[in-house]
Amino acid sequence: MPKNEELHPVIGTMVENIEKVIVGKREVATLSIVALLARGHVLLEDVPGVGKTMLVRALAKSVSAQFKRIQFTPDLLPSDVTGVSIYNPKEGQFEYKPGPVMGNIILADEINRTSPRTQSALLEAMEEGSLTVDGVTRPLPRPFFVMATQNPIEYEGTYPLPEAQLDRFLLKLNMGYPSIQEEMDILNKTEKVVPIDQLQPVITIKDLLLLQEKVQEVYVDERVKRYIVEIVQRSRSHESIYLGVSPRGSVALMKAVQAYAFVHGRDFALPDDVQSLAPYVLAHRIILKAHAKFDGISAGHIISEIISRTPVPVQR
Amino acid sequence: MEQSRIKTFAYYLFAFWLLWEWLAPLTVVSDTKNIQVFIVFVAFYFLLELLRVPLWLSVCLKIGYLFYALNDLFFHAPFLSFQWLFMFGEEAVYHLSLIRHFQWEDMTDRFRTFLFFLMLWMMCYLVQYWLVKQKRIWLFLVMTFIYIAVLDTFTPFSGTGAIVRLVGAGFFLLSWLHYERLPAAKQPAKWLVMGAFAVGAALLCGYAGPKLAPQWPDPVAFIKSYAAEDREQDPNQFAVKKIGYGNNDSRLGGPFIADNTVVFTAEDEGTHYWRVETKDIYTGKGWDISDSVQVKTFEQENNFHQWFENSVEKKQLAAHVRMVQPASYLVYPEGLKTVHASKDIVFRMEAANEKIYPTDRESYLVPLQEYELTYEYPTFSIEKLKVSPPVTDEQILKRYTQLPDHLPKRVQELAQQITKQAATTYEKVKAIEQYFHLNGFAYETKDVAVPSRNQDYVDQFLFETKKGYCDNFSTAMIVLLRSIDIPARWVKGYTSGQWVDETDDGKDLYRVTNNNAHSWVEVYFSRIGWVPFEPTQGFNNPYEFTEAESAVESTPVPEQQQTQTAPNRTRLEEQLQQDRLSSSPQQNQERLLSIVNWKSVLSLTVSLMVLTILLYGTRRKWWPYITLLQFKYRHGGDTFVKAYDALLRHLKSCGLKRKEGQTLRQYAAYIDNWFGTNEMSQLTQLYERVIYKNEIVDQQWEEVKELWENLIKRIAS
């Protein structure tokens, strides 16, 4: 991980802005911005109350974007997400009422609580970047960034996302609990005011879209690309992995690496970027074999192991 | 703070201990009796340093102590009267002139002590600098090891305790200092405990474990044999038993180690023994010489000492001797007539032992390297020997039939038994000479006994061990002879040595090594003189004994004589003949050349190997500088990539290896942490631009170069 590397100035102010609300989660904030810039989506997996929602709201506020929240429940219907066409008697025709998905930054809370049908309505929108309701395809607003959360503890009455759908998410992150000092800071900050209400945007939507364009221009050298491919290839032949990373995973990793390099103020990617991002990009894209699961090995571990064994290209 | 003070105290304690190890052997190896003053000085020095006494005060105090000690030791004047100061001042002025003329010998003890104090001061400073400031002691510790080992080997000082202490405390100190030098973040807490444990365990194992006897012949003997000549001038100085030719034979026995050191080469017309000296008093343990100050001198020609009576047939021969090291005594054949050395030399022969010293006219020894000599080579007629009447000369009888009072009776009984059949003196002598050949005595150099306190050297050899080398055989023969009143003496010197080549003027070239050191027997015959005999198994008497035709079958003993000496002579001659026949001179030369070449090739290979090993061992020191030169004047293109690659290789050879999965940044952080800088990270950031962005670093080239050079130098240091 590139330690102490200066962030891109704009990104730096964004992260600082978010940190006003979310204490001690600089890395998660940075990675969320990486996903946003890479036009990907984030799956946050953690217990309730650690600040997932707050993070998304802070991010949305920082970019003065339209924030929408969908609370997934078992009885939620696809149309509750996508919106419906209602008959307008005055005009004598059906009129489209946009659903909550028609926003810039969307928090899909507890995505695993709803039925697969409803889940796939959202996931399709994420993948296509557009929505088809009643035969009419409507483009989603730009930027379009989904941050879904799921609770890893409760399984009663949940519909876990199938692996094939998991790889629609660019990154899978964990929030984790704050440290004692951080939690003290949280208490101090929220004692008198609600910090989120005082947050001011630091970047316009237009600028954000411009940044997204710039990210695509970050140079990824052949050696770094090859490094990515080698890591992905190794995941396919690893003894503990049942299903390795798909080519979509390689693409995702490269896009994420571009954004990551940009966030760190560089216009070229490093193997370090690949190493830093691989656990977040690849871990949810592999399926472990049963024996590995029984041995208590996590996907993250295996990705780290692959990285430590893959030779880093250091020469011409 | 408290902890660092204790540490500093421990450093000084170690420093004191190390210097103490240097001073302690002085009482044993030199005539220094009072080393306490020096030890107190060292302790005082370190105490002052420990207390951080200001420099001017500490220097004053040290000088004060120095002079107090000097006064106390030598001047004995009241310290405060400063009388001694004038005395010392005068002496210092005097000594300065001595030093200017390199007259080290004339210095007084006082001034030598003063100089020693100064040197000790320097040593204290150096040890303090290395140990306390630099926290490095490896070199000094190695020097201490060598110092103790050398003293232990060459002097009576026993370094056993010192070596154990040095290994234990020294290695502990080394690991501790290494630990201290590490950056704070890298100091594993258990290091010291583990280090102490490892050293302790090793020490305990070493101390308790069984120890093999030396597996190689002692190389020290080899070195000492070189030094033998220096001691010649003062025979009483050391009582160390030596290999090769030595002086002190008062205690014979014990193993004998082969030593191929060449002592001299000789171009000679005959084969004979090379004498150095004779000895006459048998002590029961070895040989001594009778006290006699009588010295006979001659200048080129020996005109006073008649070796053989006129009746002995002689022929005049010449030899040319070249010593490897100039020697202060002469090696000469019996019958020496003239000696020619290039210098103006007076030869002094001690009557007591017939040892000849070359001196100048003021009787100072002049070691000679090269001289020519002529000698009368005797041919002994067995006929005449047989008819030689018993010795009646009282002086000779008294001196050369001396035996210790406590010589066991059985020696004499044995002699009588051996010579029962013999009628004449000559036959008796031959019978005793033959006795060793016929009764299972063996030549042995390693397993040779030393007589115990109450044991006689000859008695032990004759009746118990029955094995030994020339000293055993010759001494035993003499004692046997003397016990039946035949005068005999012990002669030391060298055998004729190894035949090497024939010289242009028809002489034979011999090479004589320490292995040729030998002792034999001379028996006195009336009307003939001193006749050499050879009792030692495997050696042959080089002198000629002729027999009248008619007497061949008359007595069995002469026949044995003939079978013993004659074939041996022919054997040698045959061999020489064969060598000459089998090869033309040219071939001979080629063979010699091939030997020389083979030897030089071998030595060249060995030295090359040694050099290679040395270079390989120190490659971390010099290789970086080669790399430095390699890239110094290059610029652009792939230079940076190659230079960085070389840097990585050097770091790897230092043990700072990059793991396969480690990115350059991670590795650079690791290296910087190790060296305590950020140069590697800076350089790596520039390198990344080259390698991952295909950028050309032209503007920052100077920066790249500087960073790179600094890193290479860090590796080398």
PDB file of N, CA, C and O in Angstrom, chain B residues 144-202:
ATOM      1  N   THR B 144      42.911  -9.343  19.922  1.00  0.00           N
ATOM      2  CA  THR B 144      43.145  -9.907  21.253  1.00  0.00           C
ATOM      3  C   THR B 144      43.277 -11.419  21.172  1.00  0.00           C
ATOM      4  O   THR B 144      44.150 -12.018  21.797  1.00  0.00           O
ATOM      5  N   PHE B 145      42.404 -12.019  20.373  1.00  0.00           N
ATOM      6  CA  PHE B 145      42.475 -13.473  20.193  1.00  0.00           C
ATOM      7  C   PHE B 145      43.853 -13.871  19.661  1.00  0.00           C
ATOM      8  O   PHE B 145      44.492 -14.791  20.161  1.00  0.00           O
ATOM      9  N   ILE B 146      44.290 -13.167  18.631  1.00  0.00           N
ATOM     10  CA  ILE B 146      45.575 -13.494  18.010  1.00  0.00           C
ATOM     11  C   ILE B 146      46.696 -13.313  19.032  1.00  0.00           C
ATOM     12  O   ILE B 146      47.571 -14.170  19.185  1.00  0.00           O
ATOM     13  N   TYR B 147      46.627 -12.213  19.746  1.00  0.00           N
ATOM     14  CA  TYR B 147      47.642 -11.910  20.757  1.00  0.00           C
ATOM     15  C   TYR B 147      47.749 -13.048  21.775  1.00  0.00           C
ATOM     16  O   TYR B 147      48.832 -13.577  22.029  1.00  0.00           O
ATOM     17  N   ILE B 148      46.598 -13.453  22.297  1.00  0.00           N
ATOM     18  CA  ILE B 148      46.606 -14.503  23.318  1.00  0.00           C
ATOM     19  C   ILE B 148      47.093 -15.820  22.712  1.00  0.00           C
ATOM     20  O   ILE B 148      47.897 -16.542  23.308  1.00  0.00           O
ATOM     21  N   ALA B 149      46.600 -16.104  21.484  1.00  0.00           N
ATOM     22  CA  ALA B 149      46.977 -17.372  20.845  1.00  0.00           C
ATOM     23  C   ALA B 149      48.486 -17.418  20.604  1.00  0.00           C
ATOM     24  O   ALA B 149      49.138 -18.431  20.854  1.00  0.00           O
ATOM     25  N   VAL B 150      49.036 -16.305  20.131  1.00  0.00           N
ATOM     26  CA  VAL B 150      50.479 -16.271  19.853  1.00  0.00           C
ATOM     27  C   VAL B 150      51.271 -16.438  21.150  1.00  0.00           C
ATOM     28  O   VAL B 150      52.209 -17.237  21.229  1.00  0.00           O
ATOM     29  N   LEU B 151      50.850 -15.737  22.174  1.00  0.00           N
ATOM     30  CA  LEU B 151      51.571 -15.852  23.446  1.00  0.00           C
ATOM     31  C   LEU B 151      51.475 -17.272  23.992  1.00  0.00           C
ATOM     32  O   LEU B 151      52.438 -17.838  24.490  1.00  0.00           O
ATOM     33  N   ASP B 152      50.286 -17.833  23.864  1.00  0.00           N
ATOM     34  CA  ASP B 152      50.077 -19.177  24.382  1.00  0.00           C
ATOM     35  C   ASP B 152      50.952 -20.184  23.645  1.00  0.00           C
ATOM     36  O   ASP B 152      51.481 -21.119  24.217  1.00  0.00           O
ATOM     37  N   THR B 153      51.103 -19.951  22.340  1.00  0.00           N
ATOM     38  CA  THR B 153      51.857 -20.898  21.515  1.00  0.00           C
ATOM     39  C   THR B 153      53.357 -20.773  21.726  1.00  0.00           C
ATOM     40  O   THR B 153      54.061 -21.771  21.842  1.00  0.00           O
ATOM     41  N   PHE B 154      53.844 -19.543  21.780  1.00  0.00           N
ATOM     42  CA  PHE B 154      55.287 -19.365  21.720  1.00  0.00           C
ATOM     43  C   PHE B 154      55.938 -19.082  23.068  1.00  0.00           C
ATOM     44  O   PHE B 154      57.147 -19.032  23.157  1.00  0.00           O
ATOM     45  N   THR B 155      55.154 -18.831  24.066  1.00  0.00           N
ATOM     46  CA  THR B 155      55.751 -18.484  25.355  1.00  0.00           C
ATOM     47  C   THR B 155      55.181 -19.392  26.436  1.00  0.00           C
ATOM     48  O   THR B 155      54.210 -20.114  26.200  1.00  0.00           O
ATOM     49  N   PRO B 156      55.746 -19.330  27.605  1.00  0.00           N
ATOM     50  CA  PRO B 156      55.218 -20.181  28.686  1.00  0.00           C
ATOM     51  C   PRO B 156      53.838 -19.743  29.156  1.00  0.00           C
ATOM     52  O   PRO B 156      53.215 -20.439  29.944  1.00  0.00           O
ATOM     53  N   PHE B 157      53.362 -18.598  28.690  1.00  0.00           N
ATOM     54  CA  PHE B 157      52.057 -18.112  29.139  1.00  0.00           C
ATOM     55  C   PHE B 157      50.955 -19.072  28.708  1.00  0.00           C
ATOM     56  O   PHE B 157      50.899 -19.512  27.569  1.00  0.00           O
ATOM     57  N   SER B 158      50.074 -19.394  29.644  1.00  0.00           N
ATOM     58  CA  SER B 158      48.972 -20.290  29.317  1.00  0.00           C
ATOM     59  C   SER B 158      47.708 -19.473  29.125  1.00  0.00           C
ATOM     60  O   SER B 158      47.243 -18.800  30.036  1.00  0.00           O
ATOM     61  N   GLY B 159      47.177 -19.522  27.914  1.00  0.00           N
ATOM     62  CA  GLY B 159      46.037 -18.666  27.582  1.00  0.00           C
ATOM     63  C   GLY B 159      44.689 -19.344  27.723  1.00  0.00           C
ATOM     64  O   GLY B 159      43.704 -18.828  27.217  1.00  0.00           O
ATOM     65  N   THR B 160      44.654 -20.493  28.394  1.00  0.00           N
ATOM     66  CA  THR B 160      43.395 -21.238  28.445  1.00  0.00           C
ATOM     67  C   THR B 160      42.259 -20.384  29.009  1.00  0.00           C
ATOM     68  O   THR B 160      41.213 -20.238  28.402  1.00  0.00           O
ATOM     69  N   GLY B 161      42.513 -19.830  30.198  1.00  0.00           N
ATOM     70  CA  GLY B 161      41.474 -19.033  30.842  1.00  0.00           C
ATOM     71  C   GLY B 161      41.110 -17.834  30.003  1.00  0.00           C
ATOM     72  O   GLY B 161      39.932 -17.521  29.813  1.00  0.00           O
ATOM     73  N   ALA B 162      42.142 -17.193  29.457  1.00  0.00           N
ATOM     74  CA  ALA B 162      41.909 -15.979  28.678  1.00  0.00           C
ATOM     75  C   ALA B 162      41.045 -16.283  27.461  1.00  0.00           C
ATOM     76  O   ALA B 162      40.143 -15.519  27.118  1.00  0.00           O
ATOM     77  N   ILE B 163      41.301 -17.424  26.815  1.00  0.00           N
ATOM     78  CA  ILE B 163      40.533 -17.769  25.614  1.00  0.00           C
ATOM     79  C   ILE B 163      39.078 -18.018  25.982  1.00  0.00           C
ATOM     80  O   ILE B 163      38.159 -17.552  25.305  1.00  0.00           O
ATOM     81  N   VAL B 164      38.871 -18.737  27.071  1.00  0.00           N
ATOM     82  CA  VAL B 164      37.488 -19.013  27.481  1.00  0.00           C
ATOM     83  C   VAL B 164      36.774 -17.698  27.782  1.00  0.00           C
ATOM     84  O   VAL B 164      35.653 -17.462  27.337  1.00  0.00           O
ATOM     85  N   ARG B 165      37.471 -16.825  28.507  1.00  0.00           N
ATOM     86  CA  ARG B 165      36.859 -15.526  28.825  1.00  0.00           C
ATOM     87  C   ARG B 165      36.574 -14.745  27.551  1.00  0.00           C
ATOM     88  O   ARG B 165      35.511 -14.134  27.395  1.00  0.00           O
ATOM     89  N   LEU B 166      37.524 -14.782  26.637  1.00  0.00           N
ATOM     90  CA  LEU B 166      37.361 -13.996  25.404  1.00  0.00           C
ATOM     91  C   LEU B 166      36.192 -14.508  24.585  1.00  0.00           C
ATOM     92  O   LEU B 166      35.424 -13.716  24.039  1.00  0.00           O
ATOM     93  N   VAL B 167      36.068 -15.835  24.504  1.00  0.00           N
ATOM     94  CA  VAL B 167      34.953 -16.380  23.723  1.00  0.00           C
ATOM     95  C   VAL B 167      33.644 -15.988  24.380  1.00  0.00           C
ATOM     96  O   VAL B 167      32.731 -15.460  23.743  1.00  0.00           O
ATOM     97  N   GLY B 168      33.564 -16.225  25.675  1.00  0.00           N
ATOM     98  CA  GLY B 168      32.311 -15.970  26.380  1.00  0.00           C
ATOM     99  C   GLY B 168      31.944 -14.510  26.347  1.00  0.00           C
ATOM    100  O   GLY B 168      30.970 -14.095  25.701  1.00  0.00           O
ATOM    101  N   ALA B 169      32.746 -13.709  27.038  1.00  0.00           N
ATOM    102  CA  ALA B 169      32.408 -12.298  27.174  1.00  0.00           C
ATOM    103  C   ALA B 169      32.533 -11.589  25.832  1.00  0.00           C
ATOM    104  O   ALA B 169      31.728 -10.717  25.513  1.00  0.00           O
ATOM    105  N   GLY B 170      33.525 -11.983  25.036  1.00  0.00           N
ATOM    106  CA  GLY B 170      33.746 -11.323  23.759  1.00  0.00           C
ATOM    107  C   GLY B 170      32.558 -11.476  22.826  1.00  0.00           C
ATOM    108  O   GLY B 170      32.088 -10.502  22.253  1.00  0.00           O
ATOM    109  N   PHE B 171      32.054 -12.684  22.708  1.00  0.00           N
ATOM    110  CA  PHE B 171      30.924 -12.885  21.810  1.00  0.00           C
ATOM    111  C   PHE B 171      29.650 -12.238  22.351  1.00  0.00           C
ATOM    112  O   PHE B 171      28.831 -11.712  21.609  1.00  0.00           O
ATOM    113  N   PHE B 172      29.541 -12.268  23.661  1.00  0.00           N
ATOM    114  CA  PHE B 172      28.397 -11.589  24.248  1.00  0.00           C
ATOM    115  C   PHE B 172      28.463 -10.099  23.906  1.00  0.00           C
ATOM    116  O   PHE B 172      27.486  -9.490  23.477  1.00  0.00           O
ATOM    117  N   LEU B 173      29.650  -9.555  24.064  1.00  0.00           N
ATOM    118  CA  LEU B 173      29.849  -8.129  23.782  1.00  0.00           C
ATOM    119  C   LEU B 173      29.543  -7.821  22.319  1.00  0.00           C
ATOM    120  O   LEU B 173      28.876  -6.846  21.997  1.00  0.00           O
ATOM    121  N   LEU B 174      30.039  -8.690  21.444  1.00  0.00           N
ATOM    122  CA  LEU B 174      29.806  -8.496  20.006  1.00  0.00           C
ATOM    123  C   LEU B 174      28.316  -8.438  19.697  1.00  0.00           C
ATOM    124  O   LEU B 174      27.839  -7.539  19.006  1.00  0.00           O
ATOM    125  N   SER B 175      27.575  -9.411  20.226  1.00  0.00           N
ATOM    126  CA  SER B 175      26.155  -9.461  19.883  1.00  0.00           C
ATOM    127  C   SER B 175      25.423  -8.296  20.537  1.00  0.00           C
ATOM    128  O   SER B 175      24.500  -7.726  19.964  1.00  0.00           O
ATOM    129  N   TRP B 176      25.878  -7.933  21.707  1.00  0.00           N
ATOM    130  CA  TRP B 176      25.239  -6.801  22.378  1.00  0.00           C
ATOM    131  C   TRP B 176      25.454  -5.517  21.580  1.00  0.00           C
ATOM    132  O   TRP B 176      24.522  -4.738  21.350  1.00  0.00           O
ATOM    133  N   LEU B 177      26.689  -5.306  21.155  1.00  0.00           N
ATOM    134  CA  LEU B 177      26.983  -4.087  20.399  1.00  0.00           C
ATOM    135  C   LEU B 177      26.215  -4.074  19.097  1.00  0.00           C
ATOM    136  O   LEU B 177      25.724  -3.033  18.657  1.00  0.00           O
ATOM    137  N   HIS B 178      26.108  -5.237  18.478  1.00  0.00           N
ATOM    138  CA  HIS B 178      25.340  -5.314  17.235  1.00  0.00           C
ATOM    139  C   HIS B 178      23.891  -4.916  17.498  1.00  0.00           C
ATOM    140  O   HIS B 178      23.290  -4.159  16.743  1.00  0.00           O
ATOM    141  N   TYR B 179      23.360  -5.424  18.589  1.00  0.00           N
ATOM    142  CA  TYR B 179      21.996  -5.113  18.981  1.00  0.00           C
ATOM    143  C   TYR B 179      21.839  -3.612  19.189  1.00  0.00           C
ATOM    144  O   TYR B 179      20.867  -3.001  18.736  1.00  0.00           O
ATOM    145  N   GLU B 180      22.837  -3.019  19.822  1.00  0.00           N
ATOM    146  CA  GLU B 180      22.763  -1.588  20.099  1.00  0.00           C
ATOM    147  C   GLU B 180      22.814  -0.768  18.814  1.00  0.00           C
ATOM    148  O   GLU B 180      22.262   0.316  18.740  1.00  0.00           O
ATOM    149  N   ARG B 181      23.502  -1.285  17.826  1.00  0.00           N
ATOM    150  CA  ARG B 181      23.643  -0.539  16.581  1.00  0.00           C
ATOM    151  C   ARG B 181      22.380  -0.574  15.727  1.00  0.00           C
ATOM    152  O   ARG B 181      22.188   0.241  14.863  1.00  0.00           O
ATOM    153  N   LEU B 182      21.535  -1.563  15.995  1.00  0.00           N
ATOM    154  CA  LEU B 182      20.314  -1.673  15.199  1.00  0.00           C
ATOM    155  C   LEU B 182      19.428  -0.472  15.471  1.00  0.00           C
ATOM    156  O   LEU B 182      19.438   0.074  16.569  1.00  0.00           O
ATOM    157  N   PRO B 183      18.620  -0.060  14.458  1.00  0.00           N
ATOM    158  CA  PRO B 183      17.652   1.004  14.738  1.00  0.00           C
ATOM    159  C   PRO B 183      16.693   0.520  15.819  1.00  0.00           C
ATOM    160  O   PRO B 183      16.381  -0.685  15.886  1.00  0.00           O
ATOM    161  N   ALA B 184      16.237   1.452  16.635  1.00  0.00           N
ATOM    162  CA  ALA B 184      15.436   1.087  17.800  1.00  0.00           C
ATOM    163  C   ALA B 184      14.266   0.176  17.439  1.00  0.00           C
ATOM    164  O   ALA B 184      13.927  -0.742  18.174  1.00  0.00           O
ATOM    165  N   ALA B 185      13.683   0.434  16.250  1.00  0.00           N
ATOM    166  CA  ALA B 185      12.493  -0.324  15.888  1.00  0.00           C
ATOM    167  C   ALA B 185      12.804  -1.793  15.635  1.00  0.00           C
ATOM    168  O   ALA B 185      11.919  -2.641  15.688  1.00  0.00           O
ATOM    169  N   LYS B 186      14.061  -2.085  15.362  1.00  0.00           N
ATOM    170  CA  LYS B 186      14.392  -3.452  14.973  1.00  0.00           C
ATOM    171  C   LYS B 186      14.968  -4.267  16.108  1.00  0.00           C
ATOM    172  O   LYS B 186      15.457  -5.367  15.906  1.00  0.00           O
ATOM    173  N   GLN B 187      14.966  -3.710  17.290  1.00  0.00           N
ATOM    174  CA  GLN B 187      15.593  -4.438  18.388  1.00  0.00           C
ATOM    175  C   GLN B 187      14.616  -5.430  19.002  1.00  0.00           C
ATOM    176  O   GLN B 187      13.707  -5.038  19.724  1.00  0.00           O
ATOM    177  N   PRO B 188      14.776  -6.681  18.692  1.00  0.00           N
ATOM    178  CA  PRO B 188      13.886  -7.645  19.316  1.00  0.00           C
ATOM    179  C   PRO B 188      14.248  -7.754  20.799  1.00  0.00           C
ATOM    180  O   PRO B 188      15.414  -7.785  21.164  1.00  0.00           O
ATOM    181  N   ALA B 189      13.212  -7.788  21.622  1.00  0.00           N
ATOM    182  CA  ALA B 189      13.443  -7.705  23.063  1.00  0.00           C
ATOM    183  C   ALA B 189      14.240  -8.893  23.584  1.00  0.00           C
ATOM    184  O   ALA B 189      15.020  -8.766  24.520  1.00  0.00           O
ATOM    185  N   LYS B 190      14.050 -10.035  22.934  1.00  0.00           N
ATOM    186  CA  LYS B 190      14.679 -11.232  23.495  1.00  0.00           C
ATOM    187  C   LYS B 190      16.092 -11.457  22.989  1.00  0.00           C
ATOM    188  O   LYS B 190      16.720 -12.454  23.309  1.00  0.00           O
ATOM    189  N   TRP B 191      16.560 -10.544  22.197  1.00  0.00           N
ATOM    190  CA  TRP B 191      17.870 -10.710  21.567  1.00  0.00           C
ATOM    191  C   TRP B 191      18.957 -11.006  22.596  1.00  0.00           C
ATOM    192  O   TRP B 191      19.700 -11.963  22.489  1.00  0.00           O
ATOM    193  N   LEU B 192      19.045 -10.145  23.576  1.00  0.00           N
ATOM    194  CA  LEU B 192      20.132 -10.273  24.549  1.00  0.00           C
ATOM    195  C   LEU B 192      20.048 -11.585  25.292  1.00  0.00           C
ATOM    196  O   LEU B 192      21.046 -12.268  25.486  1.00  0.00           O
ATOM    197  N   VAL B 193      18.816 -11.921  25.678  1.00  0.00           N
ATOM    198  CA  VAL B 193      18.635 -13.169  26.428  1.00  0.00           C
ATOM    199  C   VAL B 193      19.071 -14.341  25.564  1.00  0.00           C
ATOM    200  O   VAL B 193      19.843 -15.204  25.994  1.00  0.00           O
ATOM    201  N   MET B 194      18.593 -14.309  24.302  1.00  0.00           N
ATOM    202  CA  MET B 194      18.936 -15.407  23.402  1.00  0.00           C
ATOM    203  C   MET B 194      20.440 -15.440  23.136  1.00  0.00           C
ATOM    204  O   MET B 194      21.059 -16.497  23.123  1.00  0.00           O
ATOM    205  N   GLY B 195      21.008 -14.252  22.932  1.00  0.00           N
ATOM    206  CA  GLY B 195      22.449 -14.159  22.673  1.00  0.00           C
ATOM    207  C   GLY B 195      23.231 -14.719  23.838  1.00  0.00           C
ATOM    208  O   GLY B 195      24.126 -15.553  23.675  1.00  0.00           O
ATOM    209  N   ALA B 196      22.877 -14.295  25.032  1.00  0.00           N
ATOM    210  CA  ALA B 196      23.582 -14.767  26.221  1.00  0.00           C
ATOM    211  C   ALA B 196      23.429 -16.274  26.340  1.00  0.00           C
ATOM    212  O   ALA B 196      24.381 -16.994  26.659  1.00  0.00           O
ATOM    213  N   PHE B 197      22.225 -16.728  26.064  1.00  0.00           N
ATOM    214  CA  PHE B 197      21.984 -18.157  26.170  1.00  0.00           C
ATOM    215  C   PHE B 197      22.847 -18.930  25.170  1.00  0.00           C
ATOM    216  O   PHE B 197      23.493 -19.921  25.511  1.00  0.00           O
ATOM    217  N   ALA B 198      22.875 -18.445  23.921  1.00  0.00           N
ATOM    218  CA  ALA B 198      23.642 -19.146  22.879  1.00  0.00           C
ATOM    219  C   ALA B 198      25.122 -19.178  23.238  1.00  0.00           C
ATOM    220  O   ALA B 198      25.781 -20.218  23.158  1.00  0.00           O
ATOM    221  N   VAL B 199      25.656 -18.018  23.649  1.00  0.00           N
ATOM    222  CA  VAL B 199      27.075 -17.967  23.994  1.00  0.00           C
ATOM    223  C   VAL B 199      27.354 -18.888  25.173  1.00  0.00           C
ATOM    224  O   VAL B 199      28.303 -19.682  25.184  1.00  0.00           O
ATOM    225  N   GLY B 200      26.472 -18.816  26.167  1.00  0.00           N
ATOM    226  CA  GLY B 200      26.653 -19.651  27.360  1.00  0.00           C
ATOM    227  C   GLY B 200      26.640 -21.125  27.006  1.00  0.00           C
ATOM    228  O   GLY B 200      27.507 -21.894  27.436  1.00  0.00           O
ATOM    229  N   ALA B 201      25.668 -21.511  26.199  1.00  0.00           N
ATOM    230  CA  ALA B 201      25.545 -22.920  25.828  1.00  0.00           C
ATOM    231  C   ALA B 201      26.781 -23.377  25.052  1.00  0.00           C
ATOM    232  O   ALA B 201      27.352 -24.439  25.322  1.00  0.00           O
ATOM    233  N   ALA B 202      27.218 -22.531  24.108  1.00  0.00           N
ATOM    234  CA  ALA B 202      28.392 -22.891  23.301  1.00  0.00           C
ATOM    235  C   ALA B 202      29.614 -23.052  24.188  1.00  0.00           C
ATOM    236  O   ALA B 202      30.399 -23.995  24.064  1.00  0.00           O
TER     237      ALA B 202
END
